[in-house]
Amino acid sequence: MLNILERLFIWAGGAMFVGSLSLTAWWYAIRFGVAQPLTGWRSIVVDALLLTVFALHHSAFAREPIKQRLASLVPTRLLRSLYVWVASILLILMDYLWVPVGGVVYRVDGWPAWIFAIVQITGVLMIVQSVRAIDP
């Protein structure tokens, strides 16, 4: 049976997850929605390192030996929440430390832009449904 602190940890982790996704969506729309001049290789290297750390966390937590080691420190029932906490914190750090590369790779205007927006919003709604389906 989960005690009150464990439930708080679990639900706060879920809130952190939703908050980190919301921040990322806002950051994407506001900060990166403005065209910027090309900044060069330093930006690409910094962003690649940030993405690598984020991806390594996801890969590490998928490995059974890592899960077993963490289970010796944290109750098994809280491992998923620990994963969510760490992933959310890393996503927030990525948002704040990301260095825009600048330049324009592609640009979509007019009614086709609405299709892209609908696809993105549909993706967010699917994430929400997925979280609801797997008891947070």
mmCIF file of C-alpha atoms in Angstrom:
data_model
loop_
_atom_site.group_PDB
_atom_site.id
_atom_site.type_symbol
_atom_site.label_atom_id
_atom_site.label_comp_id
_atom_site.label_asym_id
_atom_site.label_seq_id
_atom_site.Cartn_x
_atom_site.Cartn_y
_atom_site.Cartn_z
ATOM 1 C CA MET A 1 0.000 0.000 0.000
ATOM 2 C CA LEU A 2 1.347 3.380 -0.962
ATOM 3 C CA ASN A 3 1.771 5.876 1.817
ATOM 4 C CA ILE A 4 0.904 9.548 1.435
ATOM 5 C CA LEU A 5 4.488 10.650 0.646
ATOM 6 C CA GLU A 6 4.807 8.056 -2.110
ATOM 7 C CA ARG A 7 1.502 9.152 -3.636
ATOM 8 C CA LEU A 8 2.635 12.766 -3.441
ATOM 9 C CA PHE A 9 5.927 11.832 -5.150
ATOM 10 C CA ILE A 10 4.037 9.985 -7.905
ATOM 11 C CA TRP A 11 1.491 12.724 -8.576
ATOM 12 C CA ALA A 12 4.063 15.501 -8.338
ATOM 13 C CA GLY A 13 6.123 13.614 -10.915
ATOM 14 C CA GLY A 14 3.082 13.481 -13.197
ATOM 15 C CA ALA A 15 2.573 17.206 -12.733
ATOM 16 C CA MET A 16 6.264 17.785 -13.452
ATOM 17 C CA PHE A 17 5.886 15.743 -16.655
ATOM 18 C CA VAL A 18 2.891 17.773 -17.852
ATOM 19 C CA GLY A 19 4.656 20.989 -16.826
ATOM 20 C CA SER A 20 7.837 20.084 -18.697
ATOM 21 C CA LEU A 21 5.843 19.244 -21.852
ATOM 22 C CA SER A 22 3.890 22.495 -21.542
ATOM 23 C CA LEU A 23 7.081 24.495 -21.084
ATOM 24 C CA THR A 24 8.602 22.792 -24.118
ATOM 25 C CA ALA A 25 5.527 23.554 -26.238
ATOM 26 C CA TRP A 26 5.534 27.179 -25.101
ATOM 27 C CA TRP A 27 9.311 27.469 -25.600
ATOM 28 C CA TYR A 28 8.978 25.967 -29.079
ATOM 29 C CA ALA A 29 6.185 28.318 -30.102
ATOM 30 C CA ILE A 30 7.583 31.511 -28.547
ATOM 31 C CA ARG A 31 11.371 31.310 -28.349
ATOM 32 C CA PHE A 32 11.963 29.239 -31.463
ATOM 33 C CA GLY A 33 9.052 30.672 -33.431
ATOM 34 C CA VAL A 34 11.116 33.723 -34.337
ATOM 35 C CA ALA A 35 13.586 33.573 -37.216
ATOM 36 C CA GLN A 36 17.179 34.037 -36.063
ATOM 37 C CA PRO A 37 20.470 34.325 -37.925
ATOM 38 C CA LEU A 38 22.597 31.219 -38.336
ATOM 39 C CA THR A 39 24.853 30.881 -35.277
ATOM 40 C CA GLY A 40 27.326 28.206 -36.322
ATOM 41 C CA TRP A 41 28.864 25.018 -34.969
ATOM 42 C CA ARG A 42 29.001 25.918 -31.273
ATOM 43 C CA SER A 43 25.195 25.895 -31.096
ATOM 44 C CA ILE A 44 25.009 22.564 -32.873
ATOM 45 C CA VAL A 45 27.570 20.990 -30.511
ATOM 46 C CA VAL A 46 25.826 22.297 -27.370
ATOM 47 C CA ASP A 47 22.423 21.126 -28.594
ATOM 48 C CA ALA A 48 23.795 17.727 -29.625
ATOM 49 C CA LEU A 49 25.287 17.265 -26.142
ATOM 50 C CA LEU A 50 21.995 18.218 -24.484
ATOM 51 C CA LEU A 51 20.071 15.804 -26.673
ATOM 52 C CA THR A 52 22.643 13.075 -25.983
ATOM 53 C CA VAL A 53 22.267 13.441 -22.208
ATOM 54 C CA PHE A 54 18.482 13.313 -22.567
ATOM 55 C CA ALA A 55 18.675 10.217 -24.781
ATOM 56 C CA LEU A 56 21.215 8.477 -22.524
ATOM 57 C CA HIS A 57 18.844 8.831 -19.582
ATOM 58 C CA HIS A 58 16.072 7.181 -21.575
ATOM 59 C CA SER A 59 18.377 4.380 -22.726
ATOM 60 C CA ALA A 60 19.899 3.812 -19.288
ATOM 61 C CA PHE A 61 16.536 3.541 -17.543
ATOM 62 C CA ALA A 62 15.468 0.923 -20.095
ATOM 63 C CA ARG A 63 18.342 -1.389 -19.098
ATOM 64 C CA GLU A 64 17.588 -4.127 -16.593
ATOM 65 C CA PRO A 65 20.895 -3.824 -14.663
ATOM 66 C CA ILE A 66 20.220 -0.101 -14.124
ATOM 67 C CA LYS A 67 16.674 -0.831 -12.978
ATOM 68 C CA GLN A 68 17.963 -3.465 -10.547
ATOM 69 C CA ARG A 69 20.581 -1.110 -9.130
ATOM 70 C CA LEU A 70 18.009 1.650 -8.704
ATOM 71 C CA ALA A 71 15.583 -0.819 -7.110
ATOM 72 C CA SER A 72 18.163 -1.363 -4.380
ATOM 73 C CA LEU A 73 17.935 2.377 -3.593
ATOM 74 C CA VAL A 74 14.289 3.164 -4.353
ATOM 75 C CA PRO A 75 11.188 0.978 -3.926
ATOM 76 C CA THR A 76 10.361 -0.776 -7.196
ATOM 77 C CA ARG A 77 6.885 0.762 -7.241
ATOM 78 C CA LEU A 78 8.492 4.214 -7.470
ATOM 79 C CA LEU A 79 10.947 3.494 -10.303
ATOM 80 C CA ARG A 80 8.625 4.753 -13.041
ATOM 81 C CA SER A 81 8.023 7.961 -11.096
ATOM 82 C CA LEU A 82 11.756 8.419 -10.563
ATOM 83 C CA TYR A 83 12.233 8.008 -14.305
ATOM 84 C CA VAL A 84 9.517 10.606 -14.971
ATOM 85 C CA TRP A 85 11.058 13.063 -12.494
ATOM 86 C CA VAL A 86 14.523 12.771 -14.037
ATOM 87 C CA ALA A 87 13.215 12.923 -17.623
ATOM 88 C CA SER A 88 11.105 15.982 -16.817
ATOM 89 C CA ILE A 89 13.984 17.802 -15.133
ATOM 90 C CA LEU A 90 16.264 16.995 -18.066
ATOM 91 C CA LEU A 91 13.649 18.271 -20.515
ATOM 92 C CA ILE A 92 13.329 21.529 -18.570
ATOM 93 C CA LEU A 93 17.127 21.897 -18.557
ATOM 94 C CA MET A 94 17.195 21.240 -22.292
ATOM 95 C CA ASP A 95 14.631 23.991 -22.810
ATOM 96 C CA TYR A 96 16.647 26.548 -20.864
ATOM 97 C CA LEU A 97 20.108 25.550 -22.098
ATOM 98 C CA TRP A 98 19.211 24.984 -25.761
ATOM 99 C CA VAL A 99 21.078 27.322 -28.104
ATOM 100 C CA PRO A 100 19.109 28.178 -31.235
ATOM 101 C CA VAL A 101 21.077 27.301 -34.352
ATOM 102 C CA GLY A 102 19.227 29.856 -36.441
ATOM 103 C CA GLY A 103 18.621 29.913 -40.128
ATOM 104 C CA VAL A 104 15.574 28.486 -41.878
ATOM 105 C CA VAL A 105 15.362 24.823 -42.810
ATOM 106 C CA TYR A 106 11.772 25.030 -44.021
ATOM 107 C CA ARG A 107 8.855 27.417 -43.700
ATOM 108 C CA VAL A 108 5.176 26.621 -44.017
ATOM 109 C CA ASP A 109 2.663 29.445 -44.277
ATOM 110 C CA GLY A 110 -1.058 29.738 -44.859
ATOM 111 C CA TRP A 111 -3.476 26.832 -44.562
ATOM 112 C CA PRO A 112 -0.738 24.129 -44.681
ATOM 113 C CA ALA A 113 0.618 25.576 -41.412
ATOM 114 C CA TRP A 114 -2.717 24.672 -39.805
ATOM 115 C CA ILE A 115 -2.211 21.043 -40.834
ATOM 116 C CA PHE A 116 1.177 20.995 -39.079
ATOM 117 C CA ALA A 117 -0.367 22.608 -35.984
ATOM 118 C CA ILE A 118 -3.207 20.068 -35.922
ATOM 119 C CA VAL A 119 -0.725 17.185 -36.196
ATOM 120 C CA GLN A 120 1.325 18.618 -33.312
ATOM 121 C CA ILE A 121 -1.731 19.179 -31.116
ATOM 122 C CA THR A 122 -2.951 15.670 -31.930
ATOM 123 C CA GLY A 123 0.439 14.350 -30.780
ATOM 124 C CA VAL A 124 0.108 16.195 -27.467
ATOM 125 C CA LEU A 125 -3.415 14.830 -26.977
ATOM 126 C CA MET A 126 -2.139 11.311 -27.681
ATOM 127 C CA ILE A 127 0.519 11.774 -25.003
ATOM 128 C CA VAL A 128 -2.150 12.885 -22.527
ATOM 129 C CA GLN A 129 -4.297 9.845 -23.394
ATOM 130 C CA SER A 130 -1.277 7.552 -23.027
ATOM 131 C CA VAL A 131 -0.484 8.942 -19.587
ATOM 132 C CA ARG A 132 -4.092 8.464 -18.517
ATOM 133 C CA ALA A 133 -4.057 4.877 -19.815
ATOM 134 C CA ILE A 134 -0.984 3.859 -17.800
ATOM 135 C CA ASP A 135 -1.998 4.907 -14.295
ATOM 136 C CA PRO A 136 0.426 7.723 -13.537
#
